[in-house]
Amino acid sequence: AQSVTQLDSQVPVFEEAPVELRCNYSSSVSVYLFWYVQYPNQGLQLLLKYLSGSTLVESINGFEAEFNKSQTSFHLRKPSVHISDTAEYFCAVTGAGGTSYGKLTFGQGTILTVHP
Amino acid sequence: NAGVTQTPKFRVLKTGQSMTLLCAQDMNHEYMYWYRQDPGMGLRLIHYSVGEGTTAKGEVPDGYNVSRLKKQNFLLGLESAAPSQTSVYFCASSRRSGAVTDTQYFGPGTRLTVL
């Protein structure tokens, strides 16, 4: 079984400032890691994912996350945020095996609010 | 291509009433999932299905039943609704792959209130 902890429930930040949303996980098996974003009154959209290979993964809108196996972390960063990045962000994990069937375990979510 | 759709978008029930939430996907995905989202708790898996005619329990299955009679549809039923089932329900689907790496696509959600 896996678990995910997002260390900050809310992160306020000013526009064009850098941001880091923290995520730690625990698992007894190898994992795949994901960040999803949820805009107000919408479903979840995949932001980026780590499956294997390079530990640094990037999204098309400037976010990046680094898989750190020794610290069991997958923190999300963006060097300069925009108002449009205001949303709730979820870190999620699934076991890297066939019997996981893609079932995701989510963190509690971090609400990112970007102020002008 | 509508992706994942959910019906209804909103519903208010009284304690003890029953209802069915419908999830439909047009991407020919094998896997489908039902999650509930509660403030401060993220999303929790209720039930899932790895193919037509098969279902399995997730993390919080009590009080819910599911059926997958057709590949494109995944129904979530509440036989006797309780206030603790007030939540936002999300359906998701994904393609089966050997390494289980495929993205889950989420529906827009159903907001259920049980009085």
Short mmCIF file of C-alpha atoms in Angstrom, two decimals:
data_model
loop_
_atom_site.label_atom_id
_atom_site.label_comp_id
_atom_site.label_asym_id
_atom_site.label_seq_id
_atom_site.Cartn_x
_atom_site.Cartn_y
_atom_site.Cartn_z
CA ALA A 1 0.00 0.00 0.00
CA GLN A 2 1.06 3.57 -0.60
CA SER A 3 0.41 6.87 1.10
CA VAL A 4 0.98 10.48 0.08
CA THR A 5 1.44 13.55 2.22
CA GLN A 6 1.22 17.06 0.85
CA LEU A 7 2.88 19.22 3.42
CA ASP A 8 1.03 22.48 2.74
CA SER A 9 -2.74 22.77 2.52
CA GLN A 10 -2.58 26.34 1.18
CA VAL A 11 0.18 28.28 -0.55
CA PRO A 12 -0.37 31.98 -1.29
CA VAL A 13 2.10 33.63 -3.63
CA PHE A 14 2.42 36.79 -5.67
CA GLU A 15 2.37 36.75 -9.46
CA GLU A 16 5.80 36.12 -11.07
CA ALA A 17 7.22 34.71 -7.83
CA PRO A 18 8.59 31.15 -7.66
CA VAL A 19 6.61 28.43 -5.93
CA GLU A 20 7.22 24.93 -4.57
CA LEU A 21 4.45 22.53 -3.59
CA ARG A 22 5.77 19.71 -1.46
CA CYS A 23 4.85 16.04 -1.73
CA ASN A 24 6.21 13.04 0.16
CA TYR A 25 5.16 9.46 -0.33
CA SER A 26 5.67 6.09 1.31
CA SER A 27 5.57 2.72 -0.37
CA SER A 28 6.99 -0.74 0.02
CA VAL A 29 7.22 -1.17 -3.76
CA SER A 30 8.42 0.87 -6.70
CA VAL A 31 6.03 3.63 -7.65
CA TYR A 32 4.89 5.93 -10.39
CA LEU A 33 4.19 9.52 -9.32
CA PHE A 34 1.80 12.12 -10.66
CA TRP A 35 0.74 15.71 -10.17
CA TYR A 36 -2.84 16.61 -11.08
CA VAL A 37 -4.38 20.09 -11.19
CA GLN A 38 -8.00 20.95 -10.47
CA TYR A 39 -9.35 24.33 -11.52
CA PRO A 40 -12.48 25.60 -9.74
CA ASN A 41 -15.58 23.50 -10.44
CA GLN A 42 -13.74 21.19 -12.82
CA GLY A 43 -12.37 17.68 -12.83
CA LEU A 44 -8.71 16.79 -12.47
CA GLN A 45 -6.19 17.15 -15.27
CA LEU A 46 -2.79 15.50 -15.40
CA LEU A 47 0.00 18.03 -15.03
CA LEU A 48 3.03 15.74 -15.19
CA LYS A 49 4.16 12.26 -14.24
CA TYR A 50 7.27 10.31 -13.34
CA LEU A 51 7.44 6.74 -14.57
CA SER A 52 11.14 6.00 -15.01
CA GLY A 53 14.31 7.47 -16.47
CA SER A 54 15.18 11.10 -15.82
CA THR A 55 14.16 12.13 -12.33
CA LEU A 56 13.23 15.62 -13.52
CA VAL A 57 9.95 15.84 -15.40
CA GLU A 58 8.34 18.91 -16.91
CA SER A 59 4.89 20.04 -17.98
CA ILE A 60 4.01 22.10 -21.03
CA ASN A 61 3.07 25.14 -18.93
CA GLY A 62 6.34 25.55 -17.04
CA PHE A 63 5.93 23.31 -14.00
CA GLU A 64 8.56 20.73 -13.13
CA ALA A 65 8.92 18.05 -10.49
CA GLU A 66 11.88 16.01 -9.35
CA PHE A 67 11.68 12.45 -8.11
CA ASN A 68 13.96 11.96 -5.12
CA LYS A 69 13.98 8.31 -4.14
CA SER A 70 16.19 8.71 -1.08
CA GLN A 71 13.91 11.40 0.36
CA THR A 72 10.74 9.80 -1.03
CA SER A 73 9.67 13.17 -2.40
CA PHE A 74 8.18 14.52 -5.61
CA HIS A 75 8.01 18.29 -5.12
CA LEU A 76 6.40 20.51 -7.76
CA ARG A 77 8.05 23.79 -8.73
CA LYS A 78 7.52 26.70 -11.03
CA PRO A 79 10.01 29.56 -11.33
CA SER A 80 7.41 32.24 -12.10
CA VAL A 81 3.67 31.79 -11.49
CA HIS A 82 0.73 33.43 -13.23
CA ILE A 83 -2.73 34.30 -12.01
CA SER A 84 -4.04 31.47 -14.15
CA ASP A 85 -2.08 28.93 -12.06
CA THR A 86 -4.51 29.46 -9.19
CA ALA A 87 -5.95 25.99 -8.57
CA GLU A 88 -5.75 22.99 -6.28
CA TYR A 89 -2.87 20.62 -6.92
CA PHE A 90 -2.85 16.94 -6.03
CA CYS A 91 0.10 14.61 -5.77
CA ALA A 92 -0.71 10.96 -6.43
CA VAL A 93 1.07 7.60 -6.50
CA THR A 94 0.43 4.15 -7.89
CA GLY A 95 2.42 0.99 -7.54
CA ALA A 96 4.64 0.15 -10.50
CA GLY A 97 3.18 -3.28 -11.08
CA GLY A 98 0.45 -4.94 -13.09
CA THR A 99 -1.74 -5.70 -10.10
CA SER A 100 -1.98 -2.01 -9.23
CA TYR A 101 -4.36 -1.52 -12.18
CA GLY A 102 -3.49 2.15 -12.15
CA LYS A 103 -5.26 2.76 -8.85
CA LEU A 104 -4.17 6.14 -7.55
CA THR A 105 -3.59 7.17 -3.94
CA PHE A 106 -3.90 10.94 -3.62
CA GLY A 107 -2.51 13.46 -1.21
CA GLN A 108 -4.77 15.89 0.58
CA GLY A 109 -4.28 18.63 -1.98
CA THR A 110 -2.59 22.04 -1.93
CA ILE A 111 -4.52 25.16 -2.85
CA LEU A 112 -2.25 27.53 -4.75
CA THR A 113 -3.51 31.10 -4.81
CA VAL A 114 -1.64 33.58 -6.98
CA HIS A 115 -2.18 37.22 -6.06
CA PRO A 116 -1.60 40.15 -8.43
CA ASN B 1 -14.98 12.98 -28.55
CA ALA B 2 -16.58 13.87 -25.21
CA GLY B 3 -14.04 12.05 -23.00
CA VAL B 4 -15.52 11.16 -19.62
CA THR B 5 -19.01 12.41 -18.81
CA GLN B 6 -20.98 12.15 -15.57
CA THR B 7 -24.70 12.35 -14.92
CA PRO B 8 -26.13 14.15 -12.98
CA LYS B 9 -23.98 17.18 -12.15
CA PHE B 10 -25.81 17.95 -8.90
CA ARG B 11 -28.19 16.02 -6.69
CA VAL B 12 -29.79 16.45 -3.29
CA LEU B 13 -31.07 13.37 -1.48
CA LYS B 14 -32.78 12.72 1.79
CA THR B 15 -31.32 10.17 4.19
CA GLY B 16 -32.37 6.69 3.16
CA GLN B 17 -33.07 7.48 -0.49
CA SER B 18 -31.28 5.68 -3.27
CA MET B 19 -29.72 6.89 -6.49
CA THR B 20 -27.38 5.90 -9.29
CA LEU B 21 -24.57 7.98 -10.74
CA LEU B 22 -23.68 7.30 -14.35
CA CYS B 23 -20.21 7.57 -15.83
CA ALA B 24 -19.63 7.18 -19.56
CA GLN B 25 -16.42 7.26 -21.58
CA ASP B 26 -15.96 7.19 -25.33
CA MET B 27 -12.23 6.41 -25.42
CA ASN B 28 -12.60 2.61 -25.37
CA HIS B 29 -10.74 2.46 -22.05
CA GLU B 30 -10.59 -0.82 -20.17
CA TYR B 31 -10.14 0.61 -16.67
CA MET B 32 -12.69 2.79 -14.89
CA TYR B 33 -12.72 4.22 -11.37
CA TRP B 34 -14.99 5.99 -8.93
CA TYR B 35 -13.48 8.42 -6.41
CA ARG B 36 -14.97 10.70 -3.80
CA GLN B 37 -13.45 14.04 -2.93
CA ASP B 38 -13.83 15.55 0.52
CA PRO B 39 -12.21 18.75 1.81
CA GLY B 40 -8.74 18.15 3.21
CA MET B 41 -8.77 14.48 2.25
CA GLY B 42 -7.94 14.50 -1.42
CA LEU B 43 -9.61 11.85 -3.57
CA ARG B 44 -10.28 8.36 -2.27
CA LEU B 45 -11.01 5.35 -4.43
CA ILE B 46 -14.44 3.80 -3.91
CA HIS B 47 -14.57 1.03 -6.52
CA TYR B 48 -12.86 0.29 -9.78
CA SER B 49 -13.23 -1.95 -12.81
CA VAL B 50 -10.58 -3.55 -15.01
CA GLY B 51 -13.01 -4.60 -17.70
CA GLU B 52 -16.60 -5.16 -18.71
CA GLY B 53 -18.39 -7.31 -16.15
CA THR B 54 -15.69 -7.00 -13.47
CA THR B 55 -15.56 -4.72 -10.44
CA ALA B 56 -13.45 -4.51 -7.30
CA LYS B 57 -13.41 -2.61 -4.02
CA GLY B 58 -11.22 0.38 -3.43
CA GLU B 59 -10.29 2.19 -0.26
CA VAL B 60 -13.79 3.30 0.86
CA PRO B 61 -16.38 0.91 -0.66
CA ASP B 62 -18.90 0.68 2.21
CA GLY B 63 -22.37 1.97 1.33
CA TYR B 64 -21.75 1.87 -2.42
CA ASN B 65 -22.28 -0.65 -5.19
CA VAL B 66 -21.11 -0.56 -8.79
CA SER B 67 -21.79 -2.26 -12.08
CA ARG B 68 -20.03 -2.36 -15.43
CA LEU B 69 -22.42 -4.07 -17.82
CA LYS B 70 -21.03 -2.22 -20.83
CA LYS B 71 -17.40 -1.30 -21.41
CA GLN B 72 -18.18 2.40 -21.81
CA ASN B 73 -20.34 2.78 -18.70
CA PHE B 74 -19.59 2.51 -14.99
CA LEU B 75 -22.49 3.00 -12.57
CA LEU B 76 -22.18 3.93 -8.90
CA GLY B 77 -25.17 3.19 -6.68
CA LEU B 78 -26.15 4.36 -3.23
CA GLU B 79 -28.82 2.03 -1.85
CA SER B 80 -29.60 4.01 1.30
CA ALA B 81 -27.94 7.40 1.33
CA ALA B 82 -26.39 8.78 4.52
CA PRO B 83 -25.18 12.31 5.33
CA SER B 84 -21.61 10.94 5.44
CA GLN B 85 -21.94 10.33 1.70
CA THR B 86 -22.23 14.03 0.99
CA SER B 87 -19.28 14.58 -1.31
CA VAL B 88 -18.13 15.30 -4.83
CA TYR B 89 -17.86 12.12 -6.88
CA PHE B 90 -15.43 11.77 -9.75
CA CYS B 91 -15.26 9.08 -12.35
CA ALA B 92 -12.06 8.36 -14.26
CA SER B 93 -10.93 6.00 -16.98
CA SER B 94 -7.63 4.82 -18.38
CA ARG B 95 -6.28 2.56 -21.07
CA ARG B 96 -4.82 -0.77 -20.08
CA SER B 97 -1.15 -1.10 -20.76
CA GLY B 98 1.39 -3.68 -19.74
CA ALA B 99 3.23 -1.30 -17.42
CA VAL B 100 0.12 0.38 -16.01
CA THR B 101 1.43 3.80 -16.85
CA ASP B 102 -1.46 5.39 -18.64
CA THR B 103 -3.05 8.63 -17.64
CA GLN B 104 -6.39 8.62 -15.89
CA TYR B 105 -8.92 10.94 -17.50
CA PHE B 106 -11.42 12.46 -15.11
CA GLY B 107 -15.03 13.50 -15.54
CA PRO B 108 -16.36 16.87 -14.34
CA GLY B 109 -17.78 15.47 -11.10
CA THR B 110 -21.16 15.05 -9.42
CA ARG B 111 -21.89 17.11 -6.33
CA LEU B 112 -24.12 15.08 -3.99
CA THR B 113 -25.72 16.41 -0.83
CA VAL B 114 -27.51 14.07 1.56
CA LEU B 115 -29.79 15.79 4.06
#
